[in-house]
mmCIF file of C-alpha atoms in Angstrom:
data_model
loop_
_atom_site.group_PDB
_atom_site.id
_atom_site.type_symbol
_atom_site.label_atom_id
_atom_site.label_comp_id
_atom_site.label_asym_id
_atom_site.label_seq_id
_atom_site.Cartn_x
_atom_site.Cartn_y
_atom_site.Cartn_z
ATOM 1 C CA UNK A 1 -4.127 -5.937 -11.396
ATOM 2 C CA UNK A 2 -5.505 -2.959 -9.335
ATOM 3 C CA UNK A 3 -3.623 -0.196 -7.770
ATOM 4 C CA UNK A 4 -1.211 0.309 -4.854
ATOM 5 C CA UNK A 5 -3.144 1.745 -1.728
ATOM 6 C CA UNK A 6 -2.109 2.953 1.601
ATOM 7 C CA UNK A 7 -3.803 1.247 4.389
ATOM 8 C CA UNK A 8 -4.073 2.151 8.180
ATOM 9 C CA UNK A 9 -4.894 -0.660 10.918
ATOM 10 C CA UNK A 10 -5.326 -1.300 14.650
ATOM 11 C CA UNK A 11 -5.437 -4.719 16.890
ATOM 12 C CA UNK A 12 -6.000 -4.523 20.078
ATOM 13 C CA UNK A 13 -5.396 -7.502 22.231
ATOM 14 C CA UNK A 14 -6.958 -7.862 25.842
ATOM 15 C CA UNK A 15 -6.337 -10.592 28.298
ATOM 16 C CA UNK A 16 -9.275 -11.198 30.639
ATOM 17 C CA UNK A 17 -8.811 -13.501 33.888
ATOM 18 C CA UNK A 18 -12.456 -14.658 33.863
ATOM 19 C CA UNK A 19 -11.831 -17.466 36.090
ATOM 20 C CA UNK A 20 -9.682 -15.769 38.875
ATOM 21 C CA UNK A 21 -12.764 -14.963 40.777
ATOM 22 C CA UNK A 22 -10.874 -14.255 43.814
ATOM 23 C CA UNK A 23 -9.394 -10.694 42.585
ATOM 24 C CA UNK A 24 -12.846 -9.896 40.564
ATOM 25 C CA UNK A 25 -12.212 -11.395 37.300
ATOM 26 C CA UNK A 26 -9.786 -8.564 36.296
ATOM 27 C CA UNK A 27 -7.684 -8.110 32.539
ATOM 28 C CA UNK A 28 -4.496 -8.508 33.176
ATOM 29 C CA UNK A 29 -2.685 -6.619 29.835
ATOM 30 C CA UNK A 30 -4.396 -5.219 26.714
ATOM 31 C CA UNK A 31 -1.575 -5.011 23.961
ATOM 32 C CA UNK A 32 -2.342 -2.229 21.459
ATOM 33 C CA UNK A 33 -1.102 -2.224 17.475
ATOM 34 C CA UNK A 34 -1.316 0.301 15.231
ATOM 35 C CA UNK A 35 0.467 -0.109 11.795
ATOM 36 C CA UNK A 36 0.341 2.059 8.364
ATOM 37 C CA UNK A 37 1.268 0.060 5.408
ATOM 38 C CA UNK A 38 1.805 0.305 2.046
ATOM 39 C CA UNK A 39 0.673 -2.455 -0.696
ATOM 40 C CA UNK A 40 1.073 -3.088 -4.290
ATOM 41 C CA UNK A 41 -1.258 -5.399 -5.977
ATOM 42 C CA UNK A 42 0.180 -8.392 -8.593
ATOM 43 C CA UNK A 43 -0.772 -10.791 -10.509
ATOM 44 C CA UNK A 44 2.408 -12.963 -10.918
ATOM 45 C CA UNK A 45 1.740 -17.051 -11.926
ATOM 46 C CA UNK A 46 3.606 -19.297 -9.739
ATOM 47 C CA UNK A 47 3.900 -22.909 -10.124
ATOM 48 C CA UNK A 48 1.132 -25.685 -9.472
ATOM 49 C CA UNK A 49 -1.482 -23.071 -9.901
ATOM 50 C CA UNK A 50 -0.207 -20.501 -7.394
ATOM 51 C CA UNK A 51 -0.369 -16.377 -8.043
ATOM 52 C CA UNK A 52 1.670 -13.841 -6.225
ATOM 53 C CA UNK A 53 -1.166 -11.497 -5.309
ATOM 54 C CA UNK A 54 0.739 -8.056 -3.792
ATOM 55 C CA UNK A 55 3.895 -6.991 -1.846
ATOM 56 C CA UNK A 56 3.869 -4.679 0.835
ATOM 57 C CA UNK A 57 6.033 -2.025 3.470
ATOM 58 C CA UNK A 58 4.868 -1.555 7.090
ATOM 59 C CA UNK A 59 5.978 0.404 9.872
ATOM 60 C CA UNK A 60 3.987 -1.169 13.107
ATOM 61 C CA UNK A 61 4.075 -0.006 16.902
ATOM 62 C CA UNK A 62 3.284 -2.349 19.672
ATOM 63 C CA UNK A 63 3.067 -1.164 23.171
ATOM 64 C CA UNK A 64 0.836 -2.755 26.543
ATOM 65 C CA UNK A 65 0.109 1.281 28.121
ATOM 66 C CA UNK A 66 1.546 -0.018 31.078
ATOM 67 C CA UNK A 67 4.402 1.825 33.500
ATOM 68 C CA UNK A 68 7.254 0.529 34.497
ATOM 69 C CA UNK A 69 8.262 -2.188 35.353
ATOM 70 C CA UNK A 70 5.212 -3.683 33.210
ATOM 71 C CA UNK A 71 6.132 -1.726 30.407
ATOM 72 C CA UNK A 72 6.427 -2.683 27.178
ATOM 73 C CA UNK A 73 6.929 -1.494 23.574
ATOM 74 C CA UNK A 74 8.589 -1.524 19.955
ATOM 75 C CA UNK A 75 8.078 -0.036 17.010
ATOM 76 C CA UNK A 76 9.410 -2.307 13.611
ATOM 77 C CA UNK A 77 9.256 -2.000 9.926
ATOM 78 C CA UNK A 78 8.891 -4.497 8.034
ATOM 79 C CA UNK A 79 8.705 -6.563 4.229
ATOM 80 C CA UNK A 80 5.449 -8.469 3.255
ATOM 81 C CA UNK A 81 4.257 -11.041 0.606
ATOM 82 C CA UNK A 82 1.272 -13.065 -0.441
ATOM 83 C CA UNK A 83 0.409 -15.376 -2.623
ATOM 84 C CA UNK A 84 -2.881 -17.664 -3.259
ATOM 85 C CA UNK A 85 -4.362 -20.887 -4.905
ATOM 86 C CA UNK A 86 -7.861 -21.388 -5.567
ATOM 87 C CA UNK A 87 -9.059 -25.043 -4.975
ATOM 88 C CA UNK A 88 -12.358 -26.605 -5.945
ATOM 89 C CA UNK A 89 -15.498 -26.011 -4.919
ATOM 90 C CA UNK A 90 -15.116 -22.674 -2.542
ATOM 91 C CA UNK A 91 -11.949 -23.629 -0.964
ATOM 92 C CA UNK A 92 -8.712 -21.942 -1.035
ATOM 93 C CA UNK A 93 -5.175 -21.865 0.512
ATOM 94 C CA UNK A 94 -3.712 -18.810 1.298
ATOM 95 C CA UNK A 95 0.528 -17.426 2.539
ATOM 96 C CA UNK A 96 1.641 -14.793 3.777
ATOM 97 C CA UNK A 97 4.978 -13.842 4.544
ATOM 98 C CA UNK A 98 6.516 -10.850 6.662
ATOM 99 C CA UNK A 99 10.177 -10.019 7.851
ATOM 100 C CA UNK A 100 10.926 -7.067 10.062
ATOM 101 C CA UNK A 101 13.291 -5.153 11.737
ATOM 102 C CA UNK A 102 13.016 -3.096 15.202
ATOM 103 C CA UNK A 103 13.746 0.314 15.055
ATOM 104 C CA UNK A 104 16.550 1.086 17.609
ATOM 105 C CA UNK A 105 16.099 2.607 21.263
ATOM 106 C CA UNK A 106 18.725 3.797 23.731
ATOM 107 C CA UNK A 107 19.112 1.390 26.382
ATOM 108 C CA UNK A 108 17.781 3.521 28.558
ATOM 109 C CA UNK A 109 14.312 3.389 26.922
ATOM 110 C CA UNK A 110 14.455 0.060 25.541
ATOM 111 C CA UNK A 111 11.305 -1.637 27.716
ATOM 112 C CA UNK A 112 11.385 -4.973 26.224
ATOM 113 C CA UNK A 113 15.939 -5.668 25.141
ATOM 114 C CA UNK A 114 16.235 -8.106 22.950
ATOM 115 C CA UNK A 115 12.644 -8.803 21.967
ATOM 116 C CA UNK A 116 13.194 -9.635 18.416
ATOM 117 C CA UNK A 117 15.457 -12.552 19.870
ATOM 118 C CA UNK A 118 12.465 -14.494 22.014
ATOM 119 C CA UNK A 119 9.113 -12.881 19.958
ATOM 120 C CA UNK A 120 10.726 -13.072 16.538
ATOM 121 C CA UNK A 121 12.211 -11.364 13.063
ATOM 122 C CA UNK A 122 10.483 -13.318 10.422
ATOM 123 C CA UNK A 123 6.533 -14.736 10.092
ATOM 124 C CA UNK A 124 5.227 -17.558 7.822
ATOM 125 C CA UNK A 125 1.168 -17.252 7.899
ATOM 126 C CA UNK A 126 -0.997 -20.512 5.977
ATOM 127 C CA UNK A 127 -4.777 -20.458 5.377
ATOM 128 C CA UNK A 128 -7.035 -23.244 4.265
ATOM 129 C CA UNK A 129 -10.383 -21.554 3.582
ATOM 130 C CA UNK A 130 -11.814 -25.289 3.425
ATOM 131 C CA UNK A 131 -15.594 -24.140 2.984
ATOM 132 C CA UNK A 132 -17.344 -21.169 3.616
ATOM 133 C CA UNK A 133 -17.489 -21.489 6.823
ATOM 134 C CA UNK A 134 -14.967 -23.351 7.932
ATOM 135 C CA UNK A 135 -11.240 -22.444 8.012
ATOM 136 C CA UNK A 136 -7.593 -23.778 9.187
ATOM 137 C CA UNK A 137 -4.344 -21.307 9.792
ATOM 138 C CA UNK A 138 -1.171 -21.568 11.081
ATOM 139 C CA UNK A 139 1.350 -18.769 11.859
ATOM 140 C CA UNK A 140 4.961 -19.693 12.322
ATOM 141 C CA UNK A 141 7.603 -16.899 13.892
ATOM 142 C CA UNK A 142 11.196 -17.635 14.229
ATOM 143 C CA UNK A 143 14.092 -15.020 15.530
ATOM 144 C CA UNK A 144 16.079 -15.980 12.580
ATOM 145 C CA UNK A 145 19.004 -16.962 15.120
ATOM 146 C CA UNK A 146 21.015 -19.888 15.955
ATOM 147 C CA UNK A 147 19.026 -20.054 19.463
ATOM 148 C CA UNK A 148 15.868 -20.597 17.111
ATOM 149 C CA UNK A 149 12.649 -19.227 19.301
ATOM 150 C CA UNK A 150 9.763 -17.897 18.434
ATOM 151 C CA UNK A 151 5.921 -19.303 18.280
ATOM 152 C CA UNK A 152 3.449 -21.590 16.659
ATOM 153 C CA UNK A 153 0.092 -20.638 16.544
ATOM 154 C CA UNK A 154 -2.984 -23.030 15.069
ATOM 155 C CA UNK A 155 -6.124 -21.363 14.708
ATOM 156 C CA UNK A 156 -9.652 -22.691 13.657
ATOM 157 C CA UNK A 157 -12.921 -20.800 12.320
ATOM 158 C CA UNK A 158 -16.351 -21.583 12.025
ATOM 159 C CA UNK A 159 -18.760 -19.614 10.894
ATOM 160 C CA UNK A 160 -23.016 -20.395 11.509
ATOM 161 C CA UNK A 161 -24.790 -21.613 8.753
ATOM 162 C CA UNK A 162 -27.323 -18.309 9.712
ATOM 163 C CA UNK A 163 -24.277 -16.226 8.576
ATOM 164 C CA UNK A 164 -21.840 -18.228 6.518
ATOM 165 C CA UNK A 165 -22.855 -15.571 3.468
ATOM 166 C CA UNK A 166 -21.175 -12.862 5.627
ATOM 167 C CA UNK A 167 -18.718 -14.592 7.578
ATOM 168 C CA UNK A 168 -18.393 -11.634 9.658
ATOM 169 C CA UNK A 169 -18.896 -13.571 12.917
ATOM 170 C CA UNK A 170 -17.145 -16.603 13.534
ATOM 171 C CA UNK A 171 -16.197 -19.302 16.690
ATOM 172 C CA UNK A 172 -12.777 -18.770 17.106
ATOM 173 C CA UNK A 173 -10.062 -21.652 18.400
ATOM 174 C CA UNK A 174 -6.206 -20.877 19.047
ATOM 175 C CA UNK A 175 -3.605 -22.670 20.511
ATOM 176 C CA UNK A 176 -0.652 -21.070 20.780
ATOM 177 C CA UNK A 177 2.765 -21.953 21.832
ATOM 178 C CA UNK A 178 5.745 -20.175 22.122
ATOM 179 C CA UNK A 179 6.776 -16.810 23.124
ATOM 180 C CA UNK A 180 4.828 -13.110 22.474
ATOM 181 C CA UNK A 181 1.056 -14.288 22.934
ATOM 182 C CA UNK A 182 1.320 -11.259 25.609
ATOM 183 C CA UNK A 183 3.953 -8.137 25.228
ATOM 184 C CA UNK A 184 4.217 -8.551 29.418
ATOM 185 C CA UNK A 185 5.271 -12.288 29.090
ATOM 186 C CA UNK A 186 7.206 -11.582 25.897
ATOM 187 C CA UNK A 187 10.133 -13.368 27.399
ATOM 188 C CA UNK A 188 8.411 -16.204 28.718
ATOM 189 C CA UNK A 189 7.316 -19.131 26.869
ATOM 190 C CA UNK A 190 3.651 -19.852 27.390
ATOM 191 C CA UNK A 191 0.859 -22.442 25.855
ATOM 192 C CA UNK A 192 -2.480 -21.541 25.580
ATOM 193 C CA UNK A 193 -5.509 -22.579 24.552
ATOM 194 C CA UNK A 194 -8.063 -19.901 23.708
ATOM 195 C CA UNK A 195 -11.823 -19.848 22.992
ATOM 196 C CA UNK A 196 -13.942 -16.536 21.876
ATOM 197 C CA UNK A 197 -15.788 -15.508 18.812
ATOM 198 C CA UNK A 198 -14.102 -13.157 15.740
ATOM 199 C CA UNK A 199 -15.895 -10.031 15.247
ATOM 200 C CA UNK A 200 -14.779 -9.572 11.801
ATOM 201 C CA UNK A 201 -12.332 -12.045 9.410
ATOM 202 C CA UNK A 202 -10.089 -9.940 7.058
#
């Protein structure tokens, strides 16, 4: 079954106004996330040919490096799960669970109040490796509150035929809806459609 490891990670998340010309293409946020988390391995059979595959503990920061009144920033811990089913050929579905809690600020250096209630508390993550190169996911987030908000986001993945062995670079299509595609607009609720290439595919 493996062993438990201890695992440090960084996003970073930039926003680039490439077609407002007019004030020289600027980006408008970059949201930065580094996490430390801790995972066990399993190997627990679940129904219809399912395996719990590992649990895991996180403590995450988010923050945009931005002053006031642009600031923003949280810092959570949180509970994960995931579980897998192997299909034919080289396909696969994947899901991945996570619920979290924000670790409490005064309110005088709370950036962001009540963040947990628009960007979410809980996250439901699918994957449908269909192929080698092609795959389907959808992330759900929900503030686990009688005013239900939170996000949808449906992502696509292709990789070239030149690379499918590697899969390290892929075409990359999101739509997102909902609320906490940016920290700045974390109170807002936004749709967007992105386009870009992934770098690397964890």
């Amino acid at each position: 079954a493996g062993t438990d490891s201890l695992w440090v990670g960084y996003t970073q998340q930039s926003y680039w106004q490439l077609f407002n010309s007019t004030i020289s293409r600027p980006f408008r946020t970059t949201d930065h996330e580094p996490e430390l988390l801790y995972i066990y391995p399993h190997q627990i059979d679940l129904a219809d040919g399912w395996k719990y595959r590992l649990s895991g503990l996180g403590l995450n920061h988010q923050s945009n490096g931005q002053s006031l009144p642009l600031s923003r920033s949280w810092n959570r811990v949180y509970l994960m799960g995931a579980a897998e089913k192997q299909l034919a050929g080289e396909g696969s579905l994947n899901l991945q669970a996570r619920v979290w809690q924000r670790l409490r600020e005064s309110s005088g250096n709370d950036d962001n109040p009540g963040i947990a209630d628009f960007i979410g508390r809980a996250e439901l993550t699918g994957q449908w490796q269909i192929n080698r190169a092609h795959s389907l996911g959808l992330t759900l987030r929900h503030s686990l509150k009688s005013e239900a908000r939170g996000s949808a986001r449906l992502e696509w993945l292709k990789a070239s035929t030149a690379i499918a062995d590697s899969a390290s670079l892929r075409y990359h299509v999101q739509l997102f809806s909902g609320y906490g595609d940016s920290l700045v607009d974390y109170n807002r609720r936004r749709t967007v459609l992105s386009l870009g290439l992934s770098l690397v595919d964890w």
